[in-house]
Each structure stands twice: as structure tokens, then as C-alpha cells.
Amino acid sequence: MKRAKVNQNINLNDYNDIWVIGEQREGKIHPVTIELIGEAKKLAGEINKKVVVVVAGYEINEEVNKLLYYGVDKVIYLSNPLLKNFSTDGYSISISNLILERKPEIVLVGATSIGRDLGPRIAAKVGTGLVADCTMLSIDPEDKKLLQTRPAFGGNLMATIICPINRPQMATVRPGVMKKATHIDRPTGVVEVVAPAITEADIVAKVVKIMKSSKKTVDLTDAKIIVSGGRGVKGPEGFELIKALAEKLGGEVGASRACIDSGWIDSMHQIGQTGTTVRPEVYFACGISGAIQHLAGMSDSKYIVAINSDPAAPIFNVCDLGIVGDLKEVIPAMIEEIEKNKT
Ligand code: FAD
């Protein structure tokens, strides 16, 4: 495929629209796409721009149409058999050529494993910068530039970064942080199908086989109830109690980084700045002190219950209900009470 040329002499006024790079896996739209649409619509309201979602794939027309029900102005569906599965080359060439041709002002990508691979390659191909792993986006009220905020220096401070002279302004955004766009009944947007002229020769690394991990995966981002354990559980066996409570409540198991670092539980359970960001209906923090890096990933939970033996633990400053006590006594008592109320 012929690669479009990067324009070095940029006129900022030529750039329009906010693009969300939609993500699909095995033909199903990833939830981060809906979160990015929610964020793009918020930003678009401030600078009066259109929201466009770009999705690459093949034979996924039905899933693509569903995106219109999140109130976007347009979905550009990059359809080609070579785009059925993600490939760094296929996707980055197709999307960057479209960016160079259509000139969006802002491009948002999910900071998933795919997005972290794709985002920087697109940015390099179109000759712009990229702020990775953003947790907050806003518009500068004065010059209307995108303010991209992310943790910096080991999470000790938040840095707000701008892209002053290049376009588009590109960011990867952490899954689970932004609020999902609301579903609407009567969409007004349109789907445009574009067939990128990529060839086998463009894709250097080929997908030979997709193998799924046999590990049970945890869905922390969409969980309504999360029961998390910290160093206060005292060891891997302490997580049996955490799992028992989570099971009784139909929730998922989370953990602080201290437990992951100690090898008590798999890293996919980690919540916080360097783990998953969650916002469940109820978050139980059991034996977790409430370090700033842990709070960064769960303080937006609707209702926080903390169980800690230390009445001065910082977690009590952010919780809605605090229980001072030994989790080995409190959790079994809670399970017993749940059992009683069932019958
Ligand atoms: P501790 O701080 O040791 O707290 C244990 C708590 O358990 C104490 O409050 C204690 O009173 C209580 N306790 C003890 N026994 C009992 C009992 N029997 N019953 C009830 N309570 C009891 N941390 C994260 O969690 N997520 C992250 O993503 C993350 N990212 C980080 C990134 C960076 C760059 C850095 C520097 C740190 C990061 N951390 C992260 C680590 C963070 O700073 C804390 O060290 C960690 O969160 C502490 O975990 P904890 O609360 O389980 O342990």
C-alpha cells in the first residue's frame, strides 16, 4: 500500500473532529471504546467538534452499527480481510493514512495491550506526539488545546502535557477511568465503509494462531462488587477469606500491590495506579492501608467499606463505612450474617 506523506508545514486550522480508535477483539467491541466515546463527547461539547469512531476489522458490520447508539456523529469502518485480527502493521498503516488524509484534531486510543502497541506507531507515522496512559483529559479554556494528564515520577505527581505545534493531539487513555457514553434509542450518526488498500506484503508479522490463556481472567473494570485484600491478610491463605466474601456477594477479588509483590495473588487482581482502575457500586478494602497509589485506582467507587485493625489507617478518610477490627473476625461474621439473611 502506498504510504501517505507526513506534512511538516502544519496549519492548525486544517484539523477537525475528535476521533476514537475503536478496539475489537474477535469481532466484539472492547468496553474501552465506549469509555473513550463518553470522553470524546465531553471534549467535543467544549470545542464544538464532531465525534468519529474508527474501527478496523472484517465482517463486523453489526457490531460497528451498534456504536451509533452511543451518539457519535460518524463511524468509519476500515473493512479488509487482512484487518480481521489485529496486526501492528495492518492497523497502523490503515489508520495513519486515514489520519493524514482526513486530519482529525484529537485522536484517542485505549491504553490496552493493543492500544499501547498501536498508538505510538500511528503517532510516529503521522509525525505527531502522544501522551501515554492518560487518566484525565480536558480543554484549555483559553487556547482550546487538549490538556492531557497522567501520573509522572513514579506516581508522585500528576503531569499535564500539551501538544502545541503538531496535529493530531494524541493520547492513550487508561481503561476503566472514563465514564462510558450513554446508550441512546435514536441514533443520528452514519457509518462510512472504507476499504484500505493494504496487501499481505504490508504486514510483516503474521498472526498464525490465537491461543487463549487457560488462567481464569478477572473482570475488575465492569465488576459491581469488588472485595480487595491487602497486606493485612498476612499471606496467600488470607485470600481464601477474601474469595469467600467475594463469592457470597457475587463480586470479584481485588488486591493491593503489596500482595502482588509478595506473590500472594496474580497481578491481574491488582488495583491502583499501576494496576486496574475500578469504579464498582461497592468496594471492600480489607487490610489495606489506603496508600495514594491504591486510592488512585478505586476512590471513584460508589460506596467504600474499609476493614482495618488500625483506627488511624488513611483508608478511613475515604471510606463510607469503616470497621475497626481484625479482618479474620470481621469477614467470617459478615459471611455468617449474609447466610442468615438468605434463609
Ligand atoms: P500496607 O500499607 O502494609 O497496609 C496493610 C494494612 O493492613 C495496614 O493498614 C494494617 O493496619 C492493616 N492490617 C494488618 N493486619 C490486619 C488485620 N488482621 N485485620 C485488618 N487490618 C489489618 N499499591 C497498590 O495497591 N496499587 C498500585 O497500583 C500501586 N502502584 C504503585 C506505584 C508506585 C510507583 C509506587 C511507588 C507504589 C505503588 N503501590 C501501589 C504501593 C503503595 O504505595 C503501597 O505500598 C501499597 O498500596 C500498600 O499495600 P497495603 O495497603 O496492602 O499494605
Short mmCIF file of N, CA and C in Angstrom, two decimals, residues 42-135:
data_model
loop_
_atom_site.label_atom_id
_atom_site.label_comp_id
_atom_site.label_asym_id
_atom_site.label_seq_id
_atom_site.Cartn_x
_atom_site.Cartn_y
_atom_site.Cartn_z
N LYS A 42 -17.64 14.54 25.73
CA LYS A 42 -17.47 15.62 26.73
C LYS A 42 -16.57 16.71 26.14
N LEU A 43 -15.44 16.28 25.54
CA LEU A 43 -14.49 17.25 24.97
C LEU A 43 -15.11 17.98 23.77
N ALA A 44 -15.85 17.22 22.96
CA ALA A 44 -16.45 17.80 21.74
C ALA A 44 -17.43 18.90 22.11
N GLY A 45 -18.13 18.73 23.24
CA GLY A 45 -19.08 19.75 23.68
C GLY A 45 -18.39 21.06 23.99
N GLU A 46 -17.12 20.98 24.41
CA GLU A 46 -16.40 22.20 24.79
C GLU A 46 -15.79 22.92 23.61
N ILE A 47 -15.51 22.19 22.52
CA ILE A 47 -14.85 22.85 21.37
C ILE A 47 -15.70 22.74 20.09
N ASN A 48 -16.95 22.28 20.28
CA ASN A 48 -17.88 22.20 19.17
C ASN A 48 -17.34 21.41 17.97
N LYS A 49 -16.93 20.18 18.26
CA LYS A 49 -16.39 19.31 17.19
C LYS A 49 -17.25 18.06 17.08
N LYS A 50 -17.07 17.34 15.99
CA LYS A 50 -17.81 16.09 15.79
C LYS A 50 -17.01 14.93 16.39
N VAL A 51 -17.73 13.88 16.81
CA VAL A 51 -17.07 12.68 17.34
C VAL A 51 -17.17 11.57 16.30
N VAL A 52 -16.02 11.05 15.92
CA VAL A 52 -15.94 9.99 14.90
C VAL A 52 -15.22 8.79 15.51
N VAL A 53 -15.80 7.59 15.33
CA VAL A 53 -15.10 6.38 15.80
C VAL A 53 -14.54 5.67 14.57
N VAL A 54 -13.30 5.23 14.65
CA VAL A 54 -12.68 4.49 13.55
C VAL A 54 -12.46 3.05 14.04
N VAL A 55 -13.04 2.09 13.33
CA VAL A 55 -12.85 0.68 13.72
C VAL A 55 -12.34 -0.10 12.53
N ALA A 56 -11.27 -0.86 12.76
CA ALA A 56 -10.75 -1.73 11.70
C ALA A 56 -11.16 -3.16 11.98
N GLY A 57 -11.50 -3.91 10.95
CA GLY A 57 -11.90 -5.30 11.13
C GLY A 57 -12.43 -5.87 9.82
N TYR A 58 -13.15 -6.97 9.93
CA TYR A 58 -13.74 -7.58 8.74
C TYR A 58 -14.98 -8.35 9.14
N GLU A 59 -16.04 -8.19 8.38
CA GLU A 59 -17.34 -8.84 8.64
C GLU A 59 -17.83 -8.59 10.07
N ILE A 60 -17.77 -7.33 10.48
CA ILE A 60 -18.26 -6.98 11.83
C ILE A 60 -19.29 -5.83 11.72
N ASN A 61 -20.02 -5.81 10.60
CA ASN A 61 -20.94 -4.69 10.33
C ASN A 61 -21.93 -4.46 11.48
N GLU A 62 -22.44 -5.56 12.04
CA GLU A 62 -23.46 -5.42 13.09
C GLU A 62 -22.89 -4.73 14.33
N GLU A 63 -21.68 -5.16 14.75
CA GLU A 63 -21.03 -4.54 15.91
C GLU A 63 -20.73 -3.08 15.64
N VAL A 64 -20.30 -2.80 14.41
CA VAL A 64 -19.96 -1.42 14.03
C VAL A 64 -21.21 -0.53 14.12
N ASN A 65 -22.35 -1.05 13.62
CA ASN A 65 -23.60 -0.28 13.67
C ASN A 65 -24.00 0.05 15.10
N LYS A 66 -23.70 -0.86 16.03
CA LYS A 66 -24.09 -0.65 17.43
C LYS A 66 -23.45 0.61 18.01
N LEU A 67 -22.28 0.99 17.47
CA LEU A 67 -21.57 2.16 18.01
C LEU A 67 -22.36 3.45 17.82
N LEU A 68 -23.21 3.47 16.78
CA LEU A 68 -24.02 4.67 16.54
C LEU A 68 -24.94 4.95 17.72
N TYR A 69 -25.30 3.89 18.46
CA TYR A 69 -26.23 4.04 19.59
C TYR A 69 -25.56 4.66 20.82
N TYR A 70 -24.33 5.11 20.65
CA TYR A 70 -23.68 5.86 21.73
C TYR A 70 -23.56 7.34 21.35
N GLY A 71 -24.34 7.73 20.33
CA GLY A 71 -24.47 9.15 19.99
C GLY A 71 -23.29 9.75 19.27
N VAL A 72 -22.55 8.95 18.50
CA VAL A 72 -21.42 9.52 17.74
C VAL A 72 -21.93 10.07 16.41
N ASP A 73 -21.18 11.00 15.83
CA ASP A 73 -21.61 11.59 14.55
C ASP A 73 -21.33 10.64 13.39
N LYS A 74 -20.24 9.89 13.50
CA LYS A 74 -19.89 9.00 12.39
C LYS A 74 -19.05 7.84 12.89
N VAL A 75 -19.21 6.70 12.22
CA VAL A 75 -18.28 5.58 12.44
C VAL A 75 -17.61 5.31 11.09
N ILE A 76 -16.29 5.32 11.07
CA ILE A 76 -15.58 4.93 9.84
C ILE A 76 -15.12 3.50 10.05
N TYR A 77 -15.65 2.61 9.21
CA TYR A 77 -15.36 1.18 9.34
C TYR A 77 -14.31 0.82 8.28
N LEU A 78 -13.08 0.54 8.74
CA LEU A 78 -12.00 0.15 7.84
C LEU A 78 -12.11 -1.35 7.63
N SER A 79 -12.68 -1.73 6.49
CA SER A 79 -13.00 -3.14 6.27
C SER A 79 -12.06 -3.77 5.24
N ASN A 80 -11.41 -4.85 5.66
CA ASN A 80 -10.50 -5.56 4.77
C ASN A 80 -10.23 -6.93 5.42
N PRO A 81 -10.23 -8.04 4.65
CA PRO A 81 -9.96 -9.35 5.27
C PRO A 81 -8.65 -9.36 6.05
N LEU A 82 -7.68 -8.53 5.63
CA LEU A 82 -6.38 -8.51 6.33
C LEU A 82 -6.46 -7.79 7.68
N LEU A 83 -7.60 -7.14 7.93
CA LEU A 83 -7.76 -6.43 9.21
C LEU A 83 -8.65 -7.20 10.19
N LYS A 84 -8.99 -8.44 9.83
CA LYS A 84 -9.89 -9.25 10.70
C LYS A 84 -9.33 -9.34 12.12
N ASN A 85 -8.05 -9.68 12.23
CA ASN A 85 -7.38 -9.70 13.53
C ASN A 85 -6.39 -8.54 13.59
N PHE A 86 -6.10 -8.11 14.81
CA PHE A 86 -5.15 -7.01 14.96
C PHE A 86 -3.76 -7.41 14.48
N SER A 87 -3.17 -6.54 13.68
CA SER A 87 -1.74 -6.65 13.38
C SER A 87 -1.19 -5.24 13.45
N THR A 88 -0.02 -5.11 14.03
CA THR A 88 0.56 -3.78 14.21
C THR A 88 0.68 -3.06 12.87
N ASP A 89 1.19 -3.77 11.86
CA ASP A 89 1.40 -3.13 10.55
C ASP A 89 0.07 -2.78 9.89
N GLY A 90 -0.80 -3.78 9.76
CA GLY A 90 -2.07 -3.58 9.05
C GLY A 90 -2.87 -2.44 9.64
N TYR A 91 -3.00 -2.43 10.96
CA TYR A 91 -3.82 -1.42 11.61
C TYR A 91 -3.15 -0.05 11.60
N SER A 92 -1.83 -0.01 11.89
CA SER A 92 -1.19 1.30 11.99
C SER A 92 -1.09 1.97 10.62
N ILE A 93 -0.85 1.18 9.55
CA ILE A 93 -0.78 1.78 8.21
C ILE A 93 -2.16 2.31 7.81
N SER A 94 -3.20 1.47 7.98
CA SER A 94 -4.55 1.87 7.55
C SER A 94 -5.03 3.11 8.30
N ILE A 95 -4.82 3.12 9.62
CA ILE A 95 -5.35 4.24 10.42
C ILE A 95 -4.52 5.51 10.19
N SER A 96 -3.19 5.36 10.11
CA SER A 96 -2.39 6.59 9.95
C SER A 96 -2.61 7.23 8.57
N ASN A 97 -2.83 6.41 7.55
CA ASN A 97 -3.12 7.00 6.24
C ASN A 97 -4.44 7.77 6.27
N LEU A 98 -5.42 7.23 7.00
CA LEU A 98 -6.71 7.92 7.10
C LEU A 98 -6.56 9.23 7.88
N ILE A 99 -5.71 9.20 8.91
CA ILE A 99 -5.48 10.43 9.69
C ILE A 99 -4.83 11.50 8.81
N LEU A 100 -3.82 11.09 8.03
CA LEU A 100 -3.13 12.06 7.18
C LEU A 100 -4.08 12.65 6.12
N GLU A 101 -5.02 11.83 5.69
CA GLU A 101 -5.97 12.28 4.65
C GLU A 101 -7.05 13.18 5.24
N ARG A 102 -7.59 12.79 6.44
CA ARG A 102 -8.78 13.48 6.95
C ARG A 102 -8.51 14.50 8.05
N LYS A 103 -7.32 14.47 8.63
CA LYS A 103 -6.89 15.49 9.59
C LYS A 103 -7.80 15.69 10.82
N PRO A 104 -7.90 14.68 11.69
CA PRO A 104 -8.61 14.92 12.94
C PRO A 104 -7.78 15.78 13.88
N GLU A 105 -8.45 16.52 14.77
CA GLU A 105 -7.71 17.39 15.68
C GLU A 105 -7.20 16.63 16.91
N ILE A 106 -8.04 15.67 17.35
CA ILE A 106 -7.69 14.87 18.54
C ILE A 106 -7.92 13.39 18.20
N VAL A 107 -7.01 12.52 18.63
CA VAL A 107 -7.19 11.08 18.43
C VAL A 107 -6.99 10.37 19.78
N LEU A 108 -8.01 9.62 20.22
CA LEU A 108 -7.93 8.90 21.49
C LEU A 108 -7.86 7.40 21.24
N VAL A 109 -6.96 6.75 21.97
CA VAL A 109 -6.75 5.29 21.82
C VAL A 109 -6.80 4.69 23.23
N GLY A 110 -7.40 3.53 23.39
CA GLY A 110 -7.43 2.87 24.70
C GLY A 110 -6.02 2.39 25.07
N ALA A 111 -5.65 2.57 26.34
CA ALA A 111 -4.31 2.09 26.77
C ALA A 111 -4.38 0.61 27.14
N THR A 112 -4.91 -0.19 26.22
CA THR A 112 -4.95 -1.65 26.39
C THR A 112 -3.65 -2.19 25.79
N SER A 113 -3.47 -3.52 25.82
CA SER A 113 -2.23 -4.05 25.22
C SER A 113 -2.18 -3.73 23.73
N ILE A 114 -3.34 -3.78 23.06
CA ILE A 114 -3.36 -3.43 21.63
C ILE A 114 -3.10 -1.94 21.43
N GLY A 115 -3.81 -1.11 22.21
CA GLY A 115 -3.69 0.35 22.06
C GLY A 115 -2.29 0.86 22.37
N ARG A 116 -1.62 0.22 23.34
CA ARG A 116 -0.26 0.65 23.70
C ARG A 116 0.74 0.33 22.59
N ASP A 117 0.41 -0.65 21.79
CA ASP A 117 1.23 -1.01 20.64
C ASP A 117 0.91 -0.08 19.46
N LEU A 118 -0.39 0.08 19.24
CA LEU A 118 -0.85 0.82 18.06
C LEU A 118 -0.63 2.34 18.17
N GLY A 119 -1.00 2.94 19.32
CA GLY A 119 -0.97 4.40 19.48
C GLY A 119 0.36 5.02 19.09
N PRO A 120 1.48 4.60 19.70
CA PRO A 120 2.76 5.23 19.38
C PRO A 120 3.17 5.04 17.92
N ARG A 121 2.79 3.90 17.33
CA ARG A 121 3.18 3.67 15.92
C ARG A 121 2.41 4.59 15.00
N ILE A 122 1.14 4.82 15.31
CA ILE A 122 0.36 5.77 14.50
C ILE A 122 0.96 7.16 14.66
N ALA A 123 1.26 7.54 15.92
CA ALA A 123 1.81 8.88 16.18
C ALA A 123 3.09 9.09 15.38
N ALA A 124 3.96 8.08 15.37
CA ALA A 124 5.23 8.20 14.64
C ALA A 124 4.96 8.32 13.13
N LYS A 125 4.00 7.55 12.64
CA LYS A 125 3.72 7.57 11.20
C LYS A 125 3.13 8.90 10.73
N VAL A 126 2.33 9.54 11.61
CA VAL A 126 1.71 10.80 11.19
C VAL A 126 2.52 12.02 11.66
N GLY A 127 3.62 11.77 12.35
CA GLY A 127 4.53 12.86 12.74
C GLY A 127 3.99 13.74 13.85
N THR A 128 3.37 13.12 14.86
CA THR A 128 2.90 13.92 16.00
C THR A 128 3.38 13.28 17.30
N GLY A 129 3.04 13.91 18.43
CA GLY A 129 3.41 13.36 19.74
C GLY A 129 2.26 12.53 20.30
N LEU A 130 2.53 11.84 21.41
CA LEU A 130 1.47 11.06 22.06
C LEU A 130 1.70 11.07 23.56
N VAL A 131 0.64 11.33 24.31
CA VAL A 131 0.74 11.25 25.77
C VAL A 131 0.14 9.90 26.16
N ALA A 132 0.96 9.05 26.77
CA ALA A 132 0.53 7.68 27.06
C ALA A 132 -0.10 7.58 28.44
N ASP A 133 -1.14 6.72 28.53
CA ASP A 133 -1.70 6.33 29.82
C ASP A 133 -2.36 7.48 30.58
N CYS A 134 -3.10 8.31 29.85
CA CYS A 134 -3.75 9.47 30.50
C CYS A 134 -4.86 9.01 31.43
N THR A 135 -5.05 9.75 32.52
CA THR A 135 -6.14 9.45 33.44
C THR A 135 -7.14 10.61 33.48
#
